[in-house]
Structure formats: structure tokens, C-alpha cells
CSV table of C-alpha atoms and ligand atoms in Angstrom, one decimal:
chain,number,residue,atom,x,y,z
A,108,MET,CA,87.9,111.0,128.2
A,109,VAL,CA,91.1,109.1,127.7
A,110,ARG,CA,94.1,111.3,128.8
A,111,TYR,CA,97.2,111.1,126.6
A,112,ALA,CA,100.1,112.3,128.7
A,113,ALA,CA,102.0,113.2,125.5
A,114,LEU,CA,99.4,115.8,124.6
A,115,LYS,CA,99.2,117.4,128.1
A,116,GLY,CA,99.4,121.2,128.1
A,117,LEU,CA,99.9,121.2,124.3
A,118,TYR,CA,96.5,120.1,122.9
A,119,ASP,CA,93.1,119.8,124.6
A,120,LEU,CA,91.3,116.8,123.1
A,121,GLU,CA,87.6,117.2,122.2
A,122,LYS,CA,85.1,115.0,120.4
A,123,THR,CA,85.9,112.1,118.0
A,124,ILE,CA,85.2,113.1,114.4
A,125,GLY,CA,86.2,110.0,112.6
A,126,SER,CA,87.2,106.4,113.4
A,127,GLY,CA,88.6,104.0,110.9
A,128,GLY,CA,90.3,100.6,111.1
A,129,PHE,CA,93.5,101.3,112.9
A,130,ALA,CA,93.0,105.0,113.8
A,131,LYS,CA,90.6,107.6,115.0
A,132,VAL,CA,90.5,111.3,114.5
A,133,LYS,CA,89.7,113.7,117.3
A,134,LEU,CA,89.0,117.4,117.3
A,135,ALA,CA,91.4,119.3,119.5
A,136,THR,CA,92.6,122.7,120.5
A,137,HIS,CA,96.2,123.8,120.1
A,138,VAL,CA,96.5,125.4,123.6
A,139,ALA,CA,99.1,128.0,122.8
A,140,THR,CA,97.0,129.6,120.0
A,141,GLY,CA,93.5,128.4,120.6
A,142,GLU,CA,93.4,127.1,117.1
A,143,LYS,CA,91.3,124.0,116.3
A,144,VAL,CA,93.2,121.0,114.9
A,145,ALA,CA,92.4,117.4,114.0
A,146,ILE,CA,94.5,114.7,115.7
A,147,LYS,CA,94.8,111.3,114.0
A,148,ILE,CA,95.6,108.9,116.8
A,149,MET,CA,97.0,105.5,115.9
A,150,GLU,CA,97.8,102.7,118.3
A,151,LYS,CA,101.0,101.0,117.2
A,152,THR,CA,99.8,97.5,118.1
A,153,ALA,CA,96.6,97.9,116.1
A,154,LEU,CA,98.6,99.2,113.2
A,155,GLY,CA,100.5,95.9,112.7
A,156,ASP,CA,102.0,95.7,109.2
A,157,ASP,CA,100.2,99.0,108.4
A,158,LEU,CA,102.9,100.8,110.4
A,159,PRO,CA,104.9,101.8,107.3
A,160,ARG,CA,101.9,103.7,106.0
A,161,VAL,CA,102.3,106.2,108.9
A,162,LYS,CA,105.8,106.9,107.8
A,163,VAL,CA,104.8,107.2,104.2
A,164,GLU,CA,102.0,109.6,105.1
A,165,VAL,CA,104.2,111.7,107.4
A,166,GLU,CA,107.0,112.0,104.9
A,167,ALA,CA,104.6,112.9,102.1
A,168,LEU,CA,102.8,115.6,104.2
A,169,LYS,CA,106.1,117.1,105.3
A,170,THR,CA,106.9,117.8,101.7
A,171,LEU,CA,103.5,118.6,100.2
A,172,LEU,CA,102.5,122.2,101.2
A,173,HIS,CA,99.5,123.2,99.2
A,174,GLN,CA,96.2,125.1,100.0
A,175,HIS,CA,94.2,122.0,99.0
A,176,ILE,CA,96.2,119.4,100.8
A,177,CYS,CA,95.4,119.0,104.5
A,178,GLY,CA,98.4,120.2,106.3
A,179,LEU,CA,100.4,118.4,109.0
A,180,TYR,CA,101.4,120.5,111.9
A,181,GLN,CA,103.1,118.1,114.3
A,182,VAL,CA,103.8,114.4,114.9
A,183,ILE,CA,104.1,113.0,118.4
A,184,GLU,CA,105.3,109.4,118.9
A,185,THR,CA,105.1,107.6,122.2
A,186,GLU,CA,106.0,103.9,122.8
A,187,SER,CA,102.3,103.0,122.2
A,188,HIS,CA,100.9,105.6,119.9
A,189,TYR,CA,101.4,108.0,117.0
A,190,PHE,CA,99.6,111.3,117.0
A,191,MET,CA,99.4,113.3,113.7
A,192,VAL,CA,98.3,116.8,114.4
A,193,MET,CA,96.6,118.1,111.2
A,194,GLU,CA,94.5,120.9,109.8
A,195,TYR,CA,90.9,120.8,111.0
A,196,CYS,CA,88.4,120.8,108.1
A,197,SER,CA,85.0,121.8,109.6
A,198,GLY,CA,83.0,121.2,106.5
A,199,GLY,CA,83.2,117.4,106.6
A,200,GLU,CA,83.5,115.1,103.7
A,201,LEU,CA,82.9,116.0,100.1
A,202,PHE,CA,81.0,112.7,99.8
A,203,ASP,CA,78.4,113.9,102.4
A,204,HIS,CA,78.2,117.3,100.7
A,205,ILE,CA,77.3,115.6,97.3
A,206,VAL,CA,74.8,113.3,99.0
A,207,GLU,CA,73.2,116.3,100.8
A,208,LYS,CA,72.9,118.3,97.5
A,209,ASN,CA,71.9,115.2,95.5
A,210,LYS,CA,74.2,116.4,92.8
A,211,LEU,CA,76.2,119.6,92.1
A,212,SER,CA,75.7,122.1,89.3
A,213,GLU,CA,78.3,122.2,86.5
A,214,SER,CA,79.7,125.5,88.0
A,215,ASP,CA,79.9,124.1,91.6
A,216,SER,CA,81.5,120.9,90.2
A,217,ARG,CA,84.0,123.0,88.2
A,218,ARG,CA,85.0,125.0,91.3
A,219,PHE,CA,85.6,121.9,93.4
A,220,PHE,CA,87.2,119.9,90.5
A,221,TYR,CA,89.6,122.8,89.8
A,222,GLN,CA,90.9,122.6,93.4
A,223,ILE,CA,91.4,118.8,93.1
A,224,VAL,CA,93.3,119.2,89.8
A,225,SER,CA,95.5,121.9,91.3
A,226,ALA,CA,96.4,119.6,94.3
A,227,VAL,CA,97.0,116.5,92.2
A,228,ALA,CA,99.0,118.5,89.5
A,229,TYR,CA,101.1,119.8,92.4
A,230,MET,CA,101.6,116.4,93.9
A,231,HIS,CA,102.5,114.8,90.5
A,232,SER,CA,105.0,117.6,89.8
A,233,LEU,CA,106.8,116.6,93.0
A,234,GLY,CA,106.7,112.9,92.0
A,235,TYR,CA,103.9,111.9,94.3
A,236,ALA,CA,100.8,109.9,93.3
A,237,HIS,CA,97.9,109.7,95.7
A,238,ARG,CA,96.5,106.3,94.6
A,239,ASP,CA,93.4,106.5,96.8
A,240,LEU,CA,91.5,109.5,95.5
A,241,LYS,CA,87.8,109.2,96.5
A,242,PRO,CA,85.1,111.6,97.8
A,243,GLU,CA,85.7,110.3,101.4
A,244,ASN,CA,89.3,111.5,101.1
A,245,VAL,CA,88.3,115.0,100.1
A,246,LEU,CA,87.3,117.3,103.0
A,247,LEU,CA,85.8,120.7,103.0
A,248,ASP,CA,87.1,123.5,105.2
A,249,LYS,CA,84.9,126.2,106.7
A,250,ASP,CA,85.0,128.2,103.4
A,251,GLU,CA,84.0,125.2,101.4
A,252,ASN,CA,87.5,124.9,100.0
A,253,LEU,CA,88.7,121.3,99.4
A,254,LYS,CA,91.5,119.5,101.3
A,255,LEU,CA,92.9,116.2,100.2
A,256,ILE,CA,93.6,113.7,103.0
A,257,ASP,CA,94.8,110.1,103.6
A,258,PHE,CA,98.2,109.9,102.0
A,259,GLY,CA,99.0,106.6,103.6
A,260,LEU,CA,98.8,104.8,100.2
A,261,CYS,CA,100.5,107.5,98.2
A,262,ALA,CA,103.6,106.6,96.2
A,263,LYS,CA,106.8,108.5,95.4
A,264,PRO,CA,108.6,106.0,93.1
A,265,LYS,CA,112.4,106.4,93.4
A,266,MET,CA,112.6,106.6,89.6
A,267,GLY,CA,110.0,109.4,89.5
A,268,ILE,CA,106.3,109.5,88.8
A,269,GLN,CA,106.8,107.8,85.4
A,270,ALA,CA,108.1,104.7,87.1
A,271,HIS,CA,105.8,101.7,87.2
A,272,LEU,CA,104.0,100.6,90.4
A,273,TYR,CA,102.7,97.2,91.2
A,274,THR,CA,101.0,97.4,94.6
A,275,SER,CA,97.3,96.9,94.2
A,276,CYS,CA,95.8,99.3,96.7
A,277,GLY,CA,92.9,101.8,97.2
A,278,SER,CA,89.2,101.2,97.0
A,279,PRO,CA,88.0,99.1,94.0
A,280,THR,CA,85.1,101.5,93.3
A,281,TYR,CA,87.5,104.3,92.3
A,282,ALA,CA,90.3,102.1,91.1
A,283,ALA,CA,91.5,102.1,87.5
A,284,PRO,CA,91.2,98.9,85.3
A,285,GLU,CA,95.0,98.3,85.2
A,286,LEU,CA,95.2,98.5,88.9
A,287,ILE,CA,92.4,96.0,89.6
A,288,MET,CA,93.9,93.8,86.9
A,289,GLY,CA,97.1,93.6,88.9
A,290,LYS,CA,99.0,95.0,85.9
A,291,LYS,CA,101.9,97.3,86.3
A,292,TYR,CA,100.6,100.8,86.3
A,293,LEU,CA,101.6,104.5,86.6
A,294,GLY,CA,100.5,106.4,89.7
A,295,SER,CA,99.8,109.5,87.6
A,296,GLU,CA,97.5,107.5,85.3
A,297,VAL,CA,95.5,105.8,88.1
A,298,ASP,CA,95.0,109.2,89.8
A,299,ILE,CA,93.5,110.5,86.6
A,300,TRP,CA,91.0,107.6,86.5
A,301,SER,CA,90.0,108.2,90.1
A,302,MET,CA,89.6,111.9,89.4
A,303,GLY,CA,87.3,110.9,86.5
A,304,VAL,CA,85.2,108.9,89.0
A,305,LEU,CA,85.3,111.9,91.4
A,306,LEU,CA,84.1,114.3,88.6
A,307,TYR,CA,81.4,111.9,87.7
A,308,ALA,CA,80.2,111.8,91.3
A,309,LEU,CA,80.2,115.6,91.5
A,310,LEU,CA,78.1,116.0,88.4
A,311,CYS,CA,75.8,113.0,88.7
A,312,GLY,CA,75.5,112.4,92.4
A,313,PHE,CA,76.2,108.7,92.0
A,314,LEU,CA,79.1,106.5,91.0
A,315,PRO,CA,79.9,105.5,87.4
A,316,PHE,CA,80.7,101.9,88.5
A,317,ASP,CA,79.0,100.5,91.5
A,318,ASP,CA,77.9,97.1,92.6
A,319,ASN,CA,77.7,95.3,96.0
A,320,ASN,CA,79.2,92.2,94.4
A,321,LEU,CA,83.0,92.7,93.8
A,322,GLU,CA,83.0,90.5,90.7
A,323,ASN,CA,80.2,92.5,89.1
A,324,LEU,CA,82.0,95.7,90.1
A,325,TYR,CA,85.2,94.6,88.4
A,326,LYS,CA,83.3,93.6,85.3
A,327,LYS,CA,81.7,97.1,85.1
A,328,ILE,CA,85.0,98.9,85.6
A,329,LEU,CA,86.8,96.7,83.0
A,330,SER,CA,84.0,97.3,80.6
A,331,GLY,CA,84.5,101.0,81.0
A,332,LYS,CA,80.7,101.4,80.4
A,333,TYR,CA,78.7,103.8,82.5
A,334,GLU,CA,75.5,105.8,82.4
A,335,GLU,CA,75.4,109.3,81.0
A,336,PRO,CA,72.5,111.1,82.7
A,337,TYR,CA,70.5,113.5,80.5
A,338,TRP,CA,71.6,116.6,82.5
A,339,LEU,CA,75.3,116.2,81.6
A,340,SER,CA,76.5,118.8,79.0
A,341,ASN,CA,78.4,117.5,76.0
A,342,ASN,CA,81.6,119.1,77.4
A,343,SER,CA,81.2,117.3,80.7
A,344,LYS,CA,80.6,114.0,78.9
A,345,MET,CA,83.7,114.5,76.8
A,346,LEU,CA,85.9,115.4,79.8
A,347,ILE,CA,84.7,112.4,81.8
A,348,LYS,CA,85.2,110.1,78.8
A,349,SER,CA,88.8,111.3,78.4
A,350,MET,CA,89.5,110.4,82.0
A,351,LEU,CA,87.6,107.1,82.2
A,352,GLN,CA,89.6,105.5,79.3
A,353,ILE,CA,90.2,101.8,80.0
A,354,ASP,CA,93.6,102.0,78.2
A,355,PRO,CA,95.7,104.3,80.3
A,356,ALA,CA,97.6,105.3,77.2
A,357,ASN,CA,94.4,106.9,75.8
A,358,ARG,CA,93.7,108.7,79.1
A,359,ILE,CA,94.0,112.5,79.3
A,360,THR,CA,97.2,113.5,81.1
A,361,ILE,CA,97.4,115.9,84.1
A,362,HIS,CA,99.1,118.5,81.9
A,363,GLU,CA,96.2,118.4,79.4
A,364,LEU,CA,93.7,118.4,82.3
A,365,CYS,CA,95.3,121.6,83.7
A,366,ARG,CA,94.5,123.5,80.4
A,367,HIS,CA,91.2,121.7,79.5
A,368,PRO,CA,88.6,124.4,78.6
A,369,TRP,CA,85.9,122.7,80.8
A,370,ILE,CA,88.2,123.3,83.8
A,371,THR,CA,89.7,126.7,82.9
A,372,GLY,CA,86.3,127.9,81.8
A,373,ASN,CA,87.6,128.8,78.4
A,374,SER,CA,90.1,131.2,79.9
A,375,LEU,CA,93.6,130.5,78.6
A,376,LYS,CA,94.9,130.5,82.2
A,377,SER,CA,95.7,126.9,83.0
A,378,VAL,CA,95.2,125.5,86.5
A,379,SER,CA,97.8,127.1,88.7
A,380,PHE,CA,99.8,125.8,91.7
A,381,ILE,CA,102.8,127.2,93.5
A,382,HIS,CA,105.8,124.7,93.8
A,383,ARG,CA,106.0,125.4,97.5
A,384,THR,CA,107.9,122.8,99.6
A,385,GLU,CA,109.4,125.3,102.1
A,386,PHE,CA,107.7,127.4,104.8
A,387,GLU,CA,107.5,131.1,104.0
A,388,LYS,CA,109.4,133.2,106.6
A,389,ASP,CA,107.1,135.6,108.5
A,390,ASP,CA,108.9,138.0,110.8
A,391,GLU,CA,105.7,139.1,112.7
A,392,VAL,CA,105.0,135.4,113.6
A,393,LEU,CA,108.6,134.8,114.5
A,394,SER,CA,108.7,137.9,116.8
A,395,THR,CA,105.5,136.8,118.5
A,396,MET,CA,107.1,133.5,119.2
A,397,SER,CA,110.4,135.1,120.3
A,398,ALA,CA,108.5,137.3,122.8
A,399,ILE,CA,107.3,134.0,124.4
A,400,CYS,CA,110.4,131.8,124.5
A,401,GLY,CA,113.0,134.6,124.8
A,402,GLU,CA,114.9,133.4,121.8
A,403,LYS,CA,115.9,135.8,119.0
A,404,SER,CA,113.6,135.5,115.9
A,405,ILE,CA,116.5,134.5,113.6
A,406,ASP,CA,117.4,131.6,116.0
A,407,ILE,CA,113.8,130.4,116.1
A,408,TRP,CA,113.7,130.5,112.3
A,409,LYS,CA,117.0,128.6,112.0
A,410,LYS,CA,115.7,125.9,114.4
A,411,LEU,CA,112.5,125.7,112.3
A,412,VAL,CA,114.3,125.3,109.0
A,413,GLN,CA,116.7,122.7,110.5
A,414,SER,CA,113.9,120.8,112.3
A,415,ASP,CA,112.2,117.8,110.9
A,416,ARG,CA,109.1,120.1,110.7
A,417,THR,CA,107.0,117.9,113.0
A,418,ASP,CA,107.6,119.5,116.4
A,419,TYR,CA,105.6,121.8,118.6
A,420,ARG,CA,107.6,124.8,117.4
A,421,THR,CA,106.6,124.0,113.8
A,422,ALA,CA,103.0,123.5,114.8
A,423,THR,CA,102.9,126.9,116.7
A,424,TYR,CA,104.6,128.7,113.8
A,425,LEU,CA,102.2,127.2,111.2
A,426,LEU,CA,99.1,127.8,113.3
A,427,LEU,CA,100.1,131.5,114.0
A,428,LEU,CA,100.7,131.9,110.3
A,429,ASP,CA,97.2,130.5,109.6
A,430,ARG,CA,95.7,132.9,112.0
A,431,LYS,CA,97.6,135.8,110.4
A,432,LEU,CA,96.5,134.8,106.9
A,433,ARG,CA,93.0,134.8,108.2
A,434,GLY,CA,93.4,138.3,109.6
A,435,LEU,CA,93.2,137.2,113.2
A,436,SER,CA,95.4,138.5,116.1
A,437,LEU,CA,98.7,136.7,116.8
A,438,LYS,CA,97.9,136.1,120.4
A,439,ILE,CA,99.5,133.3,122.5
A,440,ALA,CA,97.7,132.1,125.7
A,441,PRO,CA,99.9,133.5,128.6
A,442,THR,CA,99.2,130.3,130.6
A,443,THR,CA,101.1,128.3,128.1
A,444,ARG,CA,104.2,130.5,128.0
A,445,SER,CA,106.3,128.2,130.3
A,446,ARG,CA,105.0,125.0,128.6
A,447,LEU,CA,105.7,126.6,125.1
A,448,LYS,CA,109.1,127.7,126.3
A,449,GLN,CA,109.9,124.2,127.6
A,450,GLU,CA,108.6,122.6,124.3
A,451,MET,CA,110.4,125.0,122.0
A,452,ASN,CA,113.7,125.2,123.9
A,453,GLY,CA,113.7,121.5,124.5
B,1946,82B,C1,83.8,114.2,108.9
B,1946,82B,N1,83.9,115.5,109.5
B,1946,82B,C2,82.8,116.3,109.8
B,1946,82B,C3,83.3,117.4,110.4
B,1946,82B,BR1,82.1,118.8,111.0
B,1946,82B,C4,84.6,117.4,110.4
B,1946,82B,C5,85.0,116.2,109.8
B,1946,82B,C6,86.4,115.8,109.7
B,1946,82B,O1,86.6,114.6,109.5
B,1946,82B,N2,87.4,116.8,109.7
B,1946,82B,C7,88.7,116.5,109.6
B,1946,82B,N3,89.6,117.6,109.6
B,1946,82B,N4,90.9,117.1,109.5
B,1946,82B,C8,90.8,115.8,109.4
B,1946,82B,C9,89.5,115.4,109.4
B,1946,82B,C10,89.4,113.9,109.3
B,1946,82B,N5,90.7,113.5,109.0
B,1946,82B,C11,91.0,112.2,108.5
B,1946,82B,O2,92.2,111.9,108.4
B,1946,82B,N6,90.0,111.4,108.3
B,1946,82B,C12,90.2,110.1,107.8
B,1946,82B,C13,89.0,109.7,106.9
B,1946,82B,N7,89.3,108.6,105.9
B,1946,82B,C14,88.4,108.6,104.8
B,1946,82B,C15,88.3,107.2,104.3
B,1946,82B,C16,88.9,106.4,105.4
B,1946,82B,C17,89.3,107.3,106.6
B,1946,82B,C18,90.4,109.1,108.9
B,1946,82B,C19,91.5,108.3,108.9
B,1946,82B,C20,91.7,107.3,109.9
B,1946,82B,C21,90.7,107.2,110.8
B,1946,82B,C22,89.6,107.9,110.8
B,1946,82B,C23,89.4,108.9,109.8
B,1946,82B,C24,91.7,114.6,109.2
B,1946,82B,C25,92.9,114.5,109.9
B,1946,82B,C26,92.9,114.8,108.5
């Protein structure tokens, strides 16, 4: 087991749960609270010119606080590595869940898709586009609730979500026609297309456009033609059709999606999300922390609000808050008191 000095006493690393190009993700335990976390470990030399993606992802995750966006607790940077300490989703990838079930019923698909729409509508309302929405980037937590991950390609155009983007990115299979054509595009519109592909995958158990040969894949996407299996209801077909429109101007908007009867289940209540970008202050959690590090609760809160929200204090506060919201006791391992004190008063 490789020891990372930067994590010593703060996080106990366990098994590797994912490894991609320039990073790997390991399961770990936040020592002070005993809570499980997932740590994305990136070697700076391996990152190369992908280095800016780490900053993009960290800045986005510091702002985006939503129950269906995988939360960032802490960022640790050493001269050789970045460590992103994030929410652990023990249900694995939505992709594997669909494969396992072959396909999902319309009601199961609706439950999952509602959560994706809520997260994406929230992101768009804050000017962020994900640009890489795909089943591999949607994880399940232990209650089978969805969590969006991989914001390394997300965009927050300076001129707002309605500003055009040009970078061609993401995976072709889920990419909108205008994006693979290298045209200028709107992040909001390409996210709608990718969500259409996601909804299709949920309901059908396979992808609308798929081909091992990239040229053929492009042709299929640009044709906008896909199979409609017999089991799809007319409402499902119409919703998918409204999202997989080749011309982005004809595509349903996120606002229309939030009140679409297929999603709201004919209730007039449109998809909801809370515009949260600040932590909620919890006095019980603050007093638990103050008992450890001897600081007054109000001073801990002041430091939290003024911090860049990626330090151990923030991680401990958020993980204690998670525990409280799950009805667990707010205990802190006594062995870590001095380490916690050192980290928090540092
Ligand atoms: C697959 N799996 C099975 C179980 Br059980 C738990 C998991 C799991 O991955 N859980 C989990 N919780 N929190 C995370 C993860 C994975 N994970 C990830 O960020 N996973 C992504 C997965 N991407 C999908 C397409 C390309 C890479 C990743 C990024 C870089 C390197 C490796 C993996 C986080 C940290 C946010």
C-alpha cells in the first residue's frame, strides 16, 4: 500500500475503486469521524496539460452544492499530487446498474431521470454546463440516489450559460451533433442532448447511437435516427424525441423539461432544486467540533465561511453534518483530537 504522507492521520486509504487515465480513486476513511470517502488521486506529472481540468473541477464543486452532485470535502495538494476527497457512492455506476437490470421500468427510469434533471437544472441556473453527461458519470449512493461526477470538462462561460462554447469535448457516443461537427454550441443545449441519450439508455438498456467505428457513429448521430423499441410508451418516445433533436433550436429546454408531464408524473409540481451555494450553519455540529479543538463555535464558523472550503475543517464539518442528517451520533475519534486540533488550528 503506497503511503501518502499528506493523508497521514487524516484519511486511512483502502481499496482502489476506479482508475482512469491520469487519476485513480481509492476508498478511504475520514479518521476523525469514521466516515467513508472516495479520494481521487492525481499525479501532477501524469496530468500534463490536463492540469487545468483539476482546477475547473475543484472550482465547480466548491460552488455546486446539491443532493445529486457528488460533494467535494477537501483538496490536498503536494508538490507531486492532488488529492480530491469526495463523497463515497457505494452503489457504483448507473451504467452497471442498467446493464445488470437489462433495462429499467418507466417508473424506475422516471425516478432516476428526475434526479438528473434536478441536478442539471441546478447547475444551469448557476451558469454551469456539465458537457460530459453519460451513465459512467452518474453514480448511485447506498440509497440508490444518483450523484453526478466528473466536472473536469464542465464550463462556466464568463458571459453566462447562453454564451457559445467551442471546445469539442466529452465522449462522442453521448455528444450532440453540433458538438461533433465542431460548430459553436451552447453548453445547456449539449447537456439536454446527453440527457436524452441517458434517458434512452435507462428505458431501453442500450444506446441510441452506437458503433465501434467512429465515422459510422458520427453518421448515426448526425442522422438523428435511432431505434424505438416496442416497449417504449408514446410519452417516452415523445420526450426522447424532444431531446434528441439534431437542430439545438428545436430541442426542449431545461425549463420545459422541469415541468414536462412525463417527468413530473402529471403533477403540476415542476422539478425542484434549492439554489444552495453556501453551507447551512449547524450549531450542534459546530459545538462538537469546538469541544475538540477548544475554539468557540462562532470562531469555527467564521473560519469555515472565510476558508476556501477545501480544508480539513471543512471536510470534518461536512462529514459530521452528513452523519447528523443520517441520524447518526456526532462522535469524533478521541485518538484524532490532537491531529484534528493541529489541522484545524493550523
Ligand atoms: C464504481 N464503484 C463501485 C462501487 Br461499490 C463504488 C464505486 C465508485 O466509483 N464510487 C465512487 N464514490 N465516489 C466516487 C466514486 C468514483 N469517483 C470518480 O470520480 N470516478 C471517476 C469515474 N469516471 C467515469 C468515466 C471516467 C472516470 C474516475 C475519475 C478518474 C479516475 C478514476 C475514476 C468518485 C470520486 C467521485
